[in-house]
Structures are given as structure tokens and as C-alpha cells.
Tab-separated table of C-alpha atoms and ligand atoms in Angstrom:
chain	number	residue	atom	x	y	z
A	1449	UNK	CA	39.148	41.719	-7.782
A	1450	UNK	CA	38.504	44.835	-5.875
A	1451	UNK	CA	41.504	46.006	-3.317
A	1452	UNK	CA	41.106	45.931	0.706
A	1453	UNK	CA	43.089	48.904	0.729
A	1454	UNK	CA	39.742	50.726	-1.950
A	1455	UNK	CA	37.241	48.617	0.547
A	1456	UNK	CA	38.831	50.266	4.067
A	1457	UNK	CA	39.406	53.716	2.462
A	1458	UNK	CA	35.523	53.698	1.657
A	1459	UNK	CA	34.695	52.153	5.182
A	1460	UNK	CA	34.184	55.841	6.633
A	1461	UNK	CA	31.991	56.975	3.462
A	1462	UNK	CA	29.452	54.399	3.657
A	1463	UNK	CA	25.514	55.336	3.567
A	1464	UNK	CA	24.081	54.811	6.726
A	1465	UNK	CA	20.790	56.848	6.803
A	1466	UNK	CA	19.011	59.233	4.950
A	1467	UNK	CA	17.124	62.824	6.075
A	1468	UNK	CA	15.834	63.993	2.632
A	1469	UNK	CA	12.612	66.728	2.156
A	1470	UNK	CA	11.768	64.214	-0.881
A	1471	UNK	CA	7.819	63.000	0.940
A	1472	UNK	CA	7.019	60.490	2.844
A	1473	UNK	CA	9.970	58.258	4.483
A	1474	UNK	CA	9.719	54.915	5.643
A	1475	UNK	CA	12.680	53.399	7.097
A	1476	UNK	CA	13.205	49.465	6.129
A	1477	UNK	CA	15.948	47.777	7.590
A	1478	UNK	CA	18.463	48.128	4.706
A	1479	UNK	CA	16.022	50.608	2.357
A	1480	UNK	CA	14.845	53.813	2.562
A	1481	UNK	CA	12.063	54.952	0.491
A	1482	UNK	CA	10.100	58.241	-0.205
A	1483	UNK	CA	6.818	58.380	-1.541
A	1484	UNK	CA	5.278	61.292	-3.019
A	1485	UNK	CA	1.710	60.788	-4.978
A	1486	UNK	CA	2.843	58.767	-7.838
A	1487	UNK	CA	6.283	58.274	-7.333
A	1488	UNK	CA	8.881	56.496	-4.915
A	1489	UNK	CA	12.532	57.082	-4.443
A	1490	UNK	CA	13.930	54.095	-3.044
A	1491	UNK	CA	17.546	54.185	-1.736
A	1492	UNK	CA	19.868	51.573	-0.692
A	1493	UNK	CA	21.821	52.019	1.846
A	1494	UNK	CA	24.859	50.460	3.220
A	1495	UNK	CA	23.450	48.872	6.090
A	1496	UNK	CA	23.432	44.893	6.754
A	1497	UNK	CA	21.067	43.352	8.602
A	1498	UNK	CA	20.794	39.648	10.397
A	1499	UNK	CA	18.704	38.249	13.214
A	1500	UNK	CA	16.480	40.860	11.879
A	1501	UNK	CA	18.517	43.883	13.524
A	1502	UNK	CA	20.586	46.611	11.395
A	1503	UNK	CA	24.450	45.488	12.866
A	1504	UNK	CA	26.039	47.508	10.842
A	1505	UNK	CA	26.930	49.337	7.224
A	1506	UNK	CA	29.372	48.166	4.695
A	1507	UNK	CA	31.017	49.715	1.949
A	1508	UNK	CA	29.466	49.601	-1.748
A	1509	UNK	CA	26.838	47.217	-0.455
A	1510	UNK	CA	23.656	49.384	-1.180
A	1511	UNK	CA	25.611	49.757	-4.621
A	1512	UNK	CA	25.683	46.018	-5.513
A	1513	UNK	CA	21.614	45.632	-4.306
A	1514	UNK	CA	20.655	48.571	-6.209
A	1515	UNK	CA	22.253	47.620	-9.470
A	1516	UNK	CA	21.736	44.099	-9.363
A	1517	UNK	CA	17.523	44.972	-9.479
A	1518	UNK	CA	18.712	47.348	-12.046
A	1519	UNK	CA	20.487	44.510	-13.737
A	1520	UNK	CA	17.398	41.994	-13.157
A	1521	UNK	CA	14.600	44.775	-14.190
A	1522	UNK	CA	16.209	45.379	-17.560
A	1523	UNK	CA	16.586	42.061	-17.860
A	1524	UNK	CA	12.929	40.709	-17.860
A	1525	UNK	CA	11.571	44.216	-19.241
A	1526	UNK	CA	9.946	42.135	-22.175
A	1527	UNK	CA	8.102	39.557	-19.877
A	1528	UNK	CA	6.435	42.184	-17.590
A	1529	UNK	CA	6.413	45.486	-16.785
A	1530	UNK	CA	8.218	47.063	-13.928
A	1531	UNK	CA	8.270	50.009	-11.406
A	1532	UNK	CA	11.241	51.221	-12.512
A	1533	UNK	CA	11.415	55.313	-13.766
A	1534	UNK	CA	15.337	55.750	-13.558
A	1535	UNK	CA	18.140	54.954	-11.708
A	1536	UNK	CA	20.339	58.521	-11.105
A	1537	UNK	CA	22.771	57.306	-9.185
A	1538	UNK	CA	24.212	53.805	-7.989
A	1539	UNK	CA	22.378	54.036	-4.914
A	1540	UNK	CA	18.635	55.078	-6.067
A	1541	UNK	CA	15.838	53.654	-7.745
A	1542	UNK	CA	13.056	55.983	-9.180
A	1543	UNK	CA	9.927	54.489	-9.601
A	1544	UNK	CA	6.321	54.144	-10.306
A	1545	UNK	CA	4.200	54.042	-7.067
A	1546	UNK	CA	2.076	51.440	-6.946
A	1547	UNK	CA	-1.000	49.525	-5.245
A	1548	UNK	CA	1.185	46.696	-3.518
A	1549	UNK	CA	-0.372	43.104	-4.003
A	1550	UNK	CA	-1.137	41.870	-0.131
A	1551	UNK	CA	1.006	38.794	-1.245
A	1552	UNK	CA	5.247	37.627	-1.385
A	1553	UNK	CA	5.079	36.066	-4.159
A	1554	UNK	CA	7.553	33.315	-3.569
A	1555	UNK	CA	8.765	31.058	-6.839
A	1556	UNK	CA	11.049	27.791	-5.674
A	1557	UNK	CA	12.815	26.008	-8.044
A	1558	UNK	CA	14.141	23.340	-5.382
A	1559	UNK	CA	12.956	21.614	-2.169
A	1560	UNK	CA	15.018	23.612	0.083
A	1561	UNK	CA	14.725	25.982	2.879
A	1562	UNK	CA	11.237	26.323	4.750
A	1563	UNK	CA	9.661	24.735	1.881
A	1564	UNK	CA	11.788	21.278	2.662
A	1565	UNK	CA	11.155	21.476	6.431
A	1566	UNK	CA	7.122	22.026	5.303
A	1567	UNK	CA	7.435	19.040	2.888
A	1568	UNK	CA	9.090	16.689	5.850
A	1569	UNK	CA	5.942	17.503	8.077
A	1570	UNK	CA	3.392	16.161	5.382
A	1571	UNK	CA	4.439	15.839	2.013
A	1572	UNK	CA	2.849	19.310	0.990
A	1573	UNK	CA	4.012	22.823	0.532
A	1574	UNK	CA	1.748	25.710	0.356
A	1575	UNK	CA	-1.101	23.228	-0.114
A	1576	UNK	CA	0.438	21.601	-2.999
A	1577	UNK	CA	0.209	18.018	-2.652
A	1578	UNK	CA	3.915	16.649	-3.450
A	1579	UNK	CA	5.247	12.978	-4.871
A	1580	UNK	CA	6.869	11.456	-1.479
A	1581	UNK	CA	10.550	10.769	-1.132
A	1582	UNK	CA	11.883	13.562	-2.533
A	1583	UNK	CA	15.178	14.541	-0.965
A	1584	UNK	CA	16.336	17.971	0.212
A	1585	UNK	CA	17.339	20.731	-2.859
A	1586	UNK	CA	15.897	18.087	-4.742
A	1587	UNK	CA	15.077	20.295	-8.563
A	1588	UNK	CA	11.150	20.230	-9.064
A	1589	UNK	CA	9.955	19.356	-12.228
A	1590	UNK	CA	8.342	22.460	-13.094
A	1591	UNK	CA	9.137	25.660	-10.379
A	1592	UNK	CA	6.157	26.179	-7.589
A	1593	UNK	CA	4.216	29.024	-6.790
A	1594	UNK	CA	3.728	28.909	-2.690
A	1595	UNK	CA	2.748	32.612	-1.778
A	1596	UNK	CA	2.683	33.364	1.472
A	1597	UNK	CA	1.399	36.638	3.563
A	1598	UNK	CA	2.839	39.868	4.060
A	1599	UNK	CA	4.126	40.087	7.345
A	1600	UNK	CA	4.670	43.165	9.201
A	1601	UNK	CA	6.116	41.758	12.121
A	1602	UNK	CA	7.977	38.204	12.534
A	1603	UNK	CA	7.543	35.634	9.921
A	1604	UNK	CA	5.662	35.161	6.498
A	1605	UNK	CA	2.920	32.422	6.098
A	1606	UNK	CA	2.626	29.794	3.252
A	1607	UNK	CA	-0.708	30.619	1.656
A	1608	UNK	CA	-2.405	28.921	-1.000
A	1609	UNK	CA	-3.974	30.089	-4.091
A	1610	UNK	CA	-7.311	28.810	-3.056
A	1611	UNK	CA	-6.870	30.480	0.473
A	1612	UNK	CA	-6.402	34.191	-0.916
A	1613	UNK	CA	-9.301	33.863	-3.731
A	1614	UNK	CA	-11.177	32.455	-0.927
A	1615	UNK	CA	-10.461	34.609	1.558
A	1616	UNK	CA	-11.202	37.339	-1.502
A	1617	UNK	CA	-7.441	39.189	-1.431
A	1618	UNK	CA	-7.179	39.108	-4.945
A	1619	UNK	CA	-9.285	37.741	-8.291
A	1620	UNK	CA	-8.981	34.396	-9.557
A	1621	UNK	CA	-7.706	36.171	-12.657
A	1622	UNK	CA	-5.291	38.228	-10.964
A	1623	UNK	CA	-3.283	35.586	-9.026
A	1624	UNK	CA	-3.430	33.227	-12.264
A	1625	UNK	CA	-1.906	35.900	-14.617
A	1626	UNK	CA	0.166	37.356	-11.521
A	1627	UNK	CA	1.425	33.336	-10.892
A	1628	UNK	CA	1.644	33.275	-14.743
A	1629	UNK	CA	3.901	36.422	-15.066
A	1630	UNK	CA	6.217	35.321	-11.868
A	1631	UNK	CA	6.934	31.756	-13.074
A	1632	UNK	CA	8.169	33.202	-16.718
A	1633	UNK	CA	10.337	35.958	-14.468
A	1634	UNK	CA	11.931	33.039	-12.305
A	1635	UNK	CA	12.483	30.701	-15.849
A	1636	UNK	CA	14.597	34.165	-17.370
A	1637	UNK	CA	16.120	34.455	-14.785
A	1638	UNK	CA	17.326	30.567	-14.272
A	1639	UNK	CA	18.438	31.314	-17.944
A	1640	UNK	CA	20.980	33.988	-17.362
A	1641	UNK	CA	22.184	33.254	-13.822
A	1642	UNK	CA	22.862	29.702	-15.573
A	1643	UNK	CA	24.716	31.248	-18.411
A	1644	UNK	CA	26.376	32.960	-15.318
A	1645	UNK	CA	27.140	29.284	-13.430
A	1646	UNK	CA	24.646	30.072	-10.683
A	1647	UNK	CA	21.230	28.209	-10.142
A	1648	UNK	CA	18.727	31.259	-9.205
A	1649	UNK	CA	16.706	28.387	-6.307
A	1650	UNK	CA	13.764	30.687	-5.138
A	1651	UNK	CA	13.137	34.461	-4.993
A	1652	UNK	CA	9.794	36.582	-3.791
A	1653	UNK	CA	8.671	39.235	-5.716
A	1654	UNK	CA	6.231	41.713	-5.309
A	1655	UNK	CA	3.684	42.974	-7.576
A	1656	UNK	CA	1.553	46.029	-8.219
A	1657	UNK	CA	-1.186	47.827	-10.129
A	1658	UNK	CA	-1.033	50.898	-11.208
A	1659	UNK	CA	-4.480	53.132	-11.476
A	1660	UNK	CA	-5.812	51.653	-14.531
A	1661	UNK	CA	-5.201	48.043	-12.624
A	1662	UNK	CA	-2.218	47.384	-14.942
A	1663	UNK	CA	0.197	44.703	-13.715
A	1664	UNK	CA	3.894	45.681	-12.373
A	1665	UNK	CA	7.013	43.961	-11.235
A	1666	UNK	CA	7.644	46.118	-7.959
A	1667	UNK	CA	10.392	46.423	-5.439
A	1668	UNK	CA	13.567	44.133	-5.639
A	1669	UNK	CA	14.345	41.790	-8.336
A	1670	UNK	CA	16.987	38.607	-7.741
A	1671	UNK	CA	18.794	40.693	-5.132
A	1672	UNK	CA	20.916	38.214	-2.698
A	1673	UNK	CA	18.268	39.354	-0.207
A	1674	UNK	CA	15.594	38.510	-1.822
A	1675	UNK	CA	16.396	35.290	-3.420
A	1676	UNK	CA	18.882	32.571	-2.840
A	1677	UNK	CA	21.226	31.464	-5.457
A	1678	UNK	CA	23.620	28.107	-5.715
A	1679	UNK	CA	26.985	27.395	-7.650
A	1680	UNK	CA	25.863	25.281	-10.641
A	1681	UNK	CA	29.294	23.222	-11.246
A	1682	UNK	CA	28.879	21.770	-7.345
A	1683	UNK	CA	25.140	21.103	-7.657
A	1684	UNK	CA	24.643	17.793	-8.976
A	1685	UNK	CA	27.841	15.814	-7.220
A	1686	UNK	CA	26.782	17.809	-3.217
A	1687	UNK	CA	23.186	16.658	-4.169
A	1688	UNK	CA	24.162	13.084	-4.989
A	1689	UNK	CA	26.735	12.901	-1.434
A	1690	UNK	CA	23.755	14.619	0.647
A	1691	UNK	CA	26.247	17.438	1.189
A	1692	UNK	CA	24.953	21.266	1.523
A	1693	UNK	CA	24.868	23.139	-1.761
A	1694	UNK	CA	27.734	26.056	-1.942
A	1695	UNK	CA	25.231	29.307	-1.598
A	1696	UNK	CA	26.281	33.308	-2.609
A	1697	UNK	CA	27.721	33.862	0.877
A	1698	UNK	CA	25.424	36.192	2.638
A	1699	UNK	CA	25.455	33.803	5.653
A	1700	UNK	CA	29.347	34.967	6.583
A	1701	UNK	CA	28.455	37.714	8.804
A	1702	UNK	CA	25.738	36.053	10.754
A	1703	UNK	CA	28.209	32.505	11.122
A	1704	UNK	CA	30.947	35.301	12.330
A	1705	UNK	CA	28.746	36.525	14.997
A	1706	UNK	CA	27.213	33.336	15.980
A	1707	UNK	CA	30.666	31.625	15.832
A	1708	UNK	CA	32.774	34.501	17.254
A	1709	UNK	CA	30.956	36.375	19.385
A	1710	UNK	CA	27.810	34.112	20.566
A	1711	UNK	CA	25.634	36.436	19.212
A	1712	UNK	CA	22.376	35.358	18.285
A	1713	UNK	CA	20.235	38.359	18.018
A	1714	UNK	CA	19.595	39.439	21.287
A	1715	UNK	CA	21.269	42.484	23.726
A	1716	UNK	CA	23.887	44.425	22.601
A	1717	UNK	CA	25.408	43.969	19.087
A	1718	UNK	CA	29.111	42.813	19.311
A	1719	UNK	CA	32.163	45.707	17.300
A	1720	UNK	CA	33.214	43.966	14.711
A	1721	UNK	CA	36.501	44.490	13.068
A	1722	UNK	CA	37.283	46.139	9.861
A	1723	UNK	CA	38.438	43.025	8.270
A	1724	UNK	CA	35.216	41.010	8.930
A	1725	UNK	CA	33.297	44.113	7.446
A	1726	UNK	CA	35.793	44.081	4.282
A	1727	UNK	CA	35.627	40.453	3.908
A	1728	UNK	CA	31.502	40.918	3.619
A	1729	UNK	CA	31.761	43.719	1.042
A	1730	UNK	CA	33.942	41.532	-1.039
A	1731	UNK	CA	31.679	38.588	-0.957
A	1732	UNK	CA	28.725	40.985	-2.129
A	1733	UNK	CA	30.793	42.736	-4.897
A	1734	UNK	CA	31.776	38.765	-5.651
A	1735	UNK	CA	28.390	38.400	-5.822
A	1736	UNK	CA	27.741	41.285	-8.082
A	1737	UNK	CA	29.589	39.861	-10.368
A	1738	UNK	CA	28.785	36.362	-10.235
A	1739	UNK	CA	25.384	36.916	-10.661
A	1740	UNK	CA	25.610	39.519	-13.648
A	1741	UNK	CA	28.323	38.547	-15.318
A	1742	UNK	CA	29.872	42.061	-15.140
A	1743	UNK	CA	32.600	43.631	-13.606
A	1744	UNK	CA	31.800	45.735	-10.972
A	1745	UNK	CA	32.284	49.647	-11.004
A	1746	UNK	CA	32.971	50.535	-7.000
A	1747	UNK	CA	31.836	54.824	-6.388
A	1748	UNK	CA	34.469	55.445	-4.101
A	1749	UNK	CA	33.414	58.437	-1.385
A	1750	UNK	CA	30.794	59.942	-0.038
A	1751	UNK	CA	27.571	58.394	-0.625
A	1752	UNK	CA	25.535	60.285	1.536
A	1753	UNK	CA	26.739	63.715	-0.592
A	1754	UNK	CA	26.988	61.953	-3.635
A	1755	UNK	CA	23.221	60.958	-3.549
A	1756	UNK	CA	22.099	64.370	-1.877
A	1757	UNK	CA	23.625	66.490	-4.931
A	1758	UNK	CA	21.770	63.637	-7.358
A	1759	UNK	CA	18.456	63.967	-6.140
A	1760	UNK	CA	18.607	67.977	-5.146
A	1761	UNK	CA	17.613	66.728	-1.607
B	1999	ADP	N1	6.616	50.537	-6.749
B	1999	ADP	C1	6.210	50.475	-5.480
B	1999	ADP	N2	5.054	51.105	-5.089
B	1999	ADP	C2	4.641	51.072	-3.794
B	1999	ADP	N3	5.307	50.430	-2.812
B	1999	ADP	C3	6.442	49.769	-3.140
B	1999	ADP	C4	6.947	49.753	-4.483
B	1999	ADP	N4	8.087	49.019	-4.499
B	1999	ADP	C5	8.281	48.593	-3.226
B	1999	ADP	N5	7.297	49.038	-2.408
B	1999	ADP	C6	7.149	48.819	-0.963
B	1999	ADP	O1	8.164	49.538	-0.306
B	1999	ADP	C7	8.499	48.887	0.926
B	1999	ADP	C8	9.982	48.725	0.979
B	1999	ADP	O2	10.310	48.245	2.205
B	1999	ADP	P1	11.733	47.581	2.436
B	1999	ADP	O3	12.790	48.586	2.130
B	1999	ADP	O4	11.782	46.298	1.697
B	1999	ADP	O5	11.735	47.392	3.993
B	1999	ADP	P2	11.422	46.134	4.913
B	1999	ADP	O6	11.081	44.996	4.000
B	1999	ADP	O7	12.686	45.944	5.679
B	1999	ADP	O8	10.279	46.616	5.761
B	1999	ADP	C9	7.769	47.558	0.924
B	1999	ADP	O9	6.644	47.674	1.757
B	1999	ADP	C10	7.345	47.377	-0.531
B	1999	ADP	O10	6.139	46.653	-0.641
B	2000	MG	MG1	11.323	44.284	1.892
């Protein structure tokens, strides 16, 4: 396991932001990309959000999101196609630009999460009709597809597969081969974060076309942002005792701030101390590792420089 002492040294190197000449910028909350006509440079950067706000950065994070897509994209390669040109450095992703889907394609493999509280209001998630009396993180039979809207602002909306062919977002076709495509994505990669001793629960994707209308796995793949993940030894004995499942622990920094500092969200954000900020960056190198399989190779120093000299930027 990685050293506090490498973790602090790195604390004054992390990436924060990013003023490149490289095209268009947009600025996500931990991301940010540059388009130019048919390509996108998306970098990670160090920051952590929660309560939707940026808090802070912390070291090798951006790192262990970029190459666990990396990791996920060469993985599933053979089931579908992906954005992904090259990776030149730990903390960039070049890829394909694509037309963006106007759906999250979500895939859940349990009753957990918003799905669960959905199911306790009526029995049905995303308009599919569900046997009663199932119990929460309950394993479905066969994963679900419950797509939900893009939101720009606040928070996504379950949408069914009737809804957007009715409402005439997509084709019939499309959102059968895209639901197609995503469910044999999810069952890879419930294979190898198995063989791994985690349960991959439910993960979004996002898909594209490209300008003959061809179909592409876009954006993030089975990051710890973008899908939540279980320990598989603890899963069946916690389900049987009612007891929460043991998740990858991306919840430590927001229970910190809630539980330290009464921080919810809202007015200023608290300082918190180097050790809170190393104990994060070891649970996502942790969960580098946990989730690949691999050992994880920390850059040490100057990220900003580092990825400046890589891209000529
Ligand atoms: N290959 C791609 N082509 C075009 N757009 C993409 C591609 N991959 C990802 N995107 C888009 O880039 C944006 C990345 O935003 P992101 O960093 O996730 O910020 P946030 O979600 O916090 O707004 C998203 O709108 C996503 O749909
Ligand atoms: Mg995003």
C-alpha cells in the first residue's frame, strides 16, 4: 500500500484546473474537456466533489478515474466500440467526438439506491412493473435498463423506453440495440469486478454516434463516480441480517463533513486537514486496485506540467 509520507509530498502537486489553447473548454465539476471538430481531450483532474460543489483536490485522484475508464474501455473493446483515441498521459483521455445520446443510460443489477425508494412508492421502477416484496439490494433476476434524462441542473429523471420513442428522442431501434449493447457492458463487467471480489450494482453510461450514425461507448466507464460497486464476500450474510452492504468508500469525505463539520452543502466550505485529504486518496487508490486487480503506479509531481509538456498545450 501506497505511503502517507508519497500521498502528503504530492498534496502540493495536485491538478486543480486547466488553461490550455487545445478548443473549446467546458469545465465539469471534476473534468475538463476540450473539443475541437472531431476530437475531445478530456482531463481529470484532482478535484472532489460532494453536495454537488468542488471542496477540494486530492492527490492521484484524477489518476485512478482516468485509468480505471482506461482499464474498463479496453476491457469491453470487443462488445462495443468506444470513444477512446489514446491515453498520453495518466491524466488524459483522447477521444472521438461524438453526437451524445439525450439519455444516462443507467443499468442496475440490485434494488438499491433511488431505484429501491421508487420501488417502495409503487412497486415499479422506470415503468417497469416489479414482483412485490422484494427487499432492499435485493439481486434482480436479469439487470434493468431504467434510463433517465440528462439533467443540466439538479437531478436526473427515470424515463421509460416507451416515453423517449414516444416522445421521439431516439428510434425504437436505437434504444433496443443501445439497451442491448449496455446490458452485455454491465454483464462483462459483473464478470471481472467478480473475479476481482466486487459486485459492479449499477453504473450510467453514455452513448454516441459518430457521423455515419455508428454506435459508441462515450465518456466514463465503471469509474467510482459513475457506478457503485459492493464487496462480494459480505453480500449475501448483510443481505440476509438487513444490514447495509460494505460500498468502495467514496462516501468518507462527505460523512467527514457532515459528521465533523455540519456541513451539508451550503455557505462556506469547511479546511479540511491533510490527513482527511490523505485518507480519501488512499481509499481511491484502494479502489484502483480493488476494482482492477492491479497495482497501482502513483506519478508523483507536477501534474499540471506534466500534462502541459504531454499535450504541447
Ligand atoms: N466522446 C464524446 N463526445 C462528445 N461529448 C462527450 C464525449 N464523451 C463525453 N462527452 C460529454 O462531455 C461532458 C463531460 O462532462 P463532465 O466532465 O462529466 O462534467 P459534469 O458531468 O460535471 O457536467 C458530458 O456532457 C459528456 O456527455
Ligand atoms: Mg458527467
Amino acid at each position: 500500500m501506497i505511503l502517507d509520507n508519497k500521498i502528503r509530498d504530492q498534496m502540493e502537486y495536485t491538478l486543480k484546473e486547466t488553461r490550455f489553447n487545445l478548443g473549446k473548454k467546458y469545465q465539469g465539476k471534476v473534468r475538463d474537456t476540450y473539443m475541437t471538430d472531431d476530437k475531445i481531450y478530456i482531463i481529470t483532474t484532482d478535484r472532489i466533489s460532494a453536495f454537488d460543489r468542488v471542496l477540494t483536490t486530492v492527490p492521484f485522484k484524477g489518476q485512478v478515474l482516468n485509468q480505471i475508464s482506461d482499464f474498463w474501455f479496453s476491457m469491453t473493446k470487443d462488445i462495443v466500440k468506444n470513444h477512446v483515441i489514446s491515453v498520453p498521459d495518466p491524466n488524459v483521455m483522447v477521444t472521438r467526438k461524438l453526437n451524445i445520446l439525450p439519455i444516462e443510460v443507467v443499468i442496475r443489477g440490485y434494488l438499491t439506491g433511488s431505484a429501491w425508494r421508487d420501488y417502495q412508492k409503487g412497486n415499479a421502477v422506470s415503468g417497469i412493473k416489479l414482483p412485490p416484496g422484494m427487499r432492499k439490494d435485493q439481486k434482480f433476476d436479469k439487470p434493468l435498463f431504467t434510463p433517465s434524462t440528462k439533467a443540466k441542473e439538479g437531478h436526473d429523471m427515470p424515463l421509460s423506453v416507451h416515453d423517449i420513442v414516444a416522445q421521439g428522442m431516439l428510434s425504437k431501434e436505437l434504444i433496443q440495440k443501445v439497451e442491448e449493447m449496455a446490458l452485455k457492458v454491465f454483464k462483462r463487467g459483473q464478470e471481472v469486478a467478480l473475479s476481482n471480489g466486487m459486485i459492479l450494482v449499477d453504473t450510467k453510461y453514455e452513448f454516441g454516434l459518430d457521423e455515419n450514425n455508428e454506435i459508441y461507448l462515450a465518456d466514463e466507464l465503471h469509474t467510482p463516480d459513475s457506478s457503485r460497486y459492493w464487496y462480494a464476500d459480505t453480500y449475501e450474510e448483510r443481505f440476509r441480517n438487513g444490514q447495509e452492504q460494505r460500498m468502495l468508500d467514496k462516501e468518507y469525505l462527505r460523512q467527514w463533513l457532515i459528521k465533523e463539520r455540519s456541513f451539508m452543502g451550503d455557505g462556506h466550505i469547511p479546511e479540511i486537514p491533510a490527513e482527511v485529504i490523505i485518507e480519501v486518496a488512499k481509499k481511491y487508490i484502494k479502489a484502483y486496485e480493488e476494482i482492477t486487480g492491479k497495482k497501482f503506479d502513483a506519478k508523483v509531481g507536477d501534474v499540471l506540467e506534466r500534462v502541459k509538456k504531454c499535450l504541447g498545450a
